[in-house]
Amino acid sequence: MHVKYDTSILKSEQTRNLFATHIPSLTASMLLAIILVYIQWDVVSHDVLVGWLILLEAVQLARMALVVRYQRNATVAEEVISARLMRFRFGVLVSGVIWGGASFLLFPQENLPHQMFLIFMLAGLTTASVVSYSADLVSAVIFALSIVTPLIARLLIVSDELAMAMAIAVLLYLGFLMVSLRLINRNLIENIRMRHEGELREAAMNVSKERYRLLLAHSPVGIFHYDLNFVITYCNARFAELIGCPVAQVNGLDLYNLSDNAVLPALTAALAGDRGYFEGQYQAVFNDGWIAMTCAASCDARGNVIGGIAIVESIHERKMAEMALALSNQKHDEERKLFQTILDNLPLGMWMLGVDGKIKFVNETFCNALGIAAHDFFDAGHYSDLLPLSIADKCKESDRACFMQGEPHYSTEWLPFTDGRAHLLEMTRVRLHDSANNVTGLIGLAADITERQKVESELRIAAAAFEAQEGMLITDRHNVIMRVNQAFTSITGYLAEEVLGKNPCFLASGRHDAGFYQSMWEGLNEKGKWEGEVWNRRKDGEIYPEYLLISAVKDIKNEVANYVATFRDITANKAAESEIKKLAFYDPLTLLPNRRLLTDRLNHALASSARNRNIGALLFIDLDNFKTLNDTLGHDMGDALLKQVALRLKSCIREDDTLARLGGDEFVVILENLSELAMDAATKAELIGEKILAALNQVYPLASQEYHGAASIGVTLFAGHALSIDELMKQADIAMYQSKKSGRNTLRFFDLDTQKIINERAELEIELRKAVDKKQLHLHYQIQLNSVGTPLSAEALIRWVHPVRGLISPAHFIPLAEDTGLILPIGQWVLDTACAQLHSWQDERFTQDLTLAVNVSAKQFHQKNFVALVKETVQRHAINPKLLKLELTESMLVENIEDIIVTMNALREMGIQFSLDDFGTGYSSLQYLKRLPLNQLKIDQSFVRELSSSSSDRAIVRTIVAMAESLNLNVIAEGVETEEQHTLLQDIGCNYYQGYLFGKPMPIEQLDAILAR
């Protein structure tokens, strides 16, 4: 077998051998160098000896490290190996040159023994190189020549006879070494090549063995080898499977021990040199199946028969198929005869018709039923010629339909039988085709369904009556009860024997008139069914609702034969509908009418008022402080209160009046037919309202507590359809809020002036929204000074310059902005504008240190992202946050004080200042005041206005100043308008002022002009 080897692997093995012997060689070389220096120490200069030794040892150590690194990083890459070999050879050259230099540097001039020692040392080293470098001829030659050439040259320089003889001897010795080196190198390389080729050949042999093993192991046929003694020496898995034994048990099996020896003649013939064959049923296989075996002799290399090889294949399935086919052919004739007998004895009539209408086949069943002999059918031109004319035409029509449509054709036909009666036959006709898909005729089947039709009719009645869980009764065509089911008895209470033979009219409740029943029967006769809700009477006299369905059952002639009534008791449905209505129109908590039903009742009240010309009233009732009850005692207590309120309200109104709950704590009362006179109607409505207030003012027992409640009532009158429902509800709501503003627990009638104010407020809201978009809002600035008149800061005050109304006071539109939520965008605009102004002031010397105060609303301050908004605005305008002062009103401190403190501290960390505006007018707690990071208190102008005439105001201002000093806060007074007020404030100790005395709020241009002066 010829195997190619890889030259890169050859080089890799060559260098591996070279490096493997090199470490010991280098070590020996280094020891020899030390010995040489030691011997020559007395005859050669010490400096030369030491220098030479150090140089040699350094080179040898470097070569040793290089070889170690190569051994640790072995490779078969040819380019890498070549590069490493070049570097190795260079190291060999350097070492050889150093050793060769010893011929001159370490050669003593007059000391023959030391000269001879040096010569023999170098010669021996050269000999060692042949062995050490034999794997690389180039390295060995380089090293030998590098040592011997300088030695020969040195001997020639001596030029005496002994030196010349020694030089010639060394030269001859060198030649001998070169020849020996060449032979050693060639043998080494040949050994490496042969070992590598052997490994490749062995690997290829293993692959070939594995291929043959897999081929035998996975062969679909059984294969086995046997020796001359008929003992199986090898078998594959398929053969073991056929035998039914594991492979390990089959190997070594004596074929004579098999239960069936039928294959032995074929196996013997193979050992004689012939082909052996066997085919038959073999009992030794696991299923006693059929096998086919082919066997031949197995010979050794000299052609001697050493055994036989057999191939075994299971042919059991093929043999079974052949036997089945033979059996099938044998039974074919018998089956054909049997098939004819079966067809003749079928309970179905059968015939075959050609395209020409002639009968090709007819079974005895059909012939016997009709009383027509088979030969008469075959002789007739068309089989219908043998049938009555009326029947013949229908049969021909059915045949044509079958030929035309290409699908099975079904029909029912009445034919006269030999028993003298007409029988109903269910006919099925199917087209026949030849191999070319041409129509060759049709085959027909006729089933007598006369009895079945009668049974099915009865089953239809039974199924209609009893296949349901609902109550059922069946009547004949004259409406006489024939049958009822158990559900009928359960619902009505009547037993079956009590109702059979009766007309169902005894179930009538009396709630329906004759017209109702007449309409029922007309629909039933017209459509064949009627369904709807009916009130009937049970046996115990109870009237109940039921859903009734009556169906007319028709016979084969399409005439009504029976009526089937199914019904179910819908009492529960009616109750559910009532409950749904209650949920849809009534408040689930108080069971009072809800808004939907209230609207319907109010529509009726308006229509009644218009019809009778009577005036009614609408009362809108709202409980006072109900939210506080919910928040303190919980919603359960709130619900309990609402239930008690509903009961008290019911007790205060008339039976015909309507009381409704809109939701929450809001109730509405409709008072109808009070009077034809408005004044009289108002008086009556007021009396009822006062009665309601008195009832609602009584103590409410809530669990273990007592609760004192009150309500505010708004009243509006209505007469006919003068106002819509929405307008009436709005008027009553407005009146109720007027009652709230009047101090609560009172009653107010709607008036047009209030409506006018609300309308104006609504218009103002619309215009305020436009003002934000159209930039009608402006900032004016009012200066703030210290006691010596130096401007220190200013307050930014918003102004609305309306294009039609002119300047609108903040007192008019700021509360509106608070209520509508517009205060948030307006407040952000004010903050933006103020920060932009501060940025502008930073560029001027006389304004760069001014502080600007901005008012912040409660809603604006309580925004979750207020701190982030302020921070973003300050950073966007690039201003010093210490120059921005936010003014908070004292009323803001009433609720959520802890959240306010957190927000203020966050802003204070940014450097922003705080001033508490309108101080002294609110209800702030001194305990919380000391925790607030304030910079300033602002005395409200209501205390400053009467300062000269009111000792109380002076005392309050003095107290505020003293308290501020104790809290390290400065104090500013607003609304200073006179010099007398100014002087009094100075005397008290207030050193910061703001008011008309120093300047009114003005546009920024005017303020800048004043500050510039």
PDB file of C-alpha atoms in Angstrom, residues 131 275 298 330 346 397 483 492 646 679:
ATOM      1  CA  VAL A 131      26.108  12.942  16.982  1.00  0.00           C
ATOM      2  CA  ARG A 275     -22.274 -22.359  -5.184  1.00  0.00           C
ATOM      3  CA  SER A 298     -13.812 -18.912   1.641  1.00  0.00           C
ATOM      4  CA  GLN A 330     -58.825 -19.956  -6.305  1.00  0.00           C
ATOM      5  CA  LEU A 346     -80.644  -8.312  -0.577  1.00  0.00           C
ATOM      6  CA  GLU A 397     -87.447  11.798 -15.224  1.00  0.00           C
ATOM      7  CA  ARG A 483     -99.867  13.882  25.402  1.00  0.00           C
ATOM      8  CA  THR A 492     -98.895  23.734  35.812  1.00  0.00           C
ATOM      9  CA  ALA A 646     -82.965  59.278  52.232  1.00  0.00           C
ATOM     10  CA  MET A 679     -95.827  83.243  44.761  1.00  0.00           C
TER      11      MET A 679
END
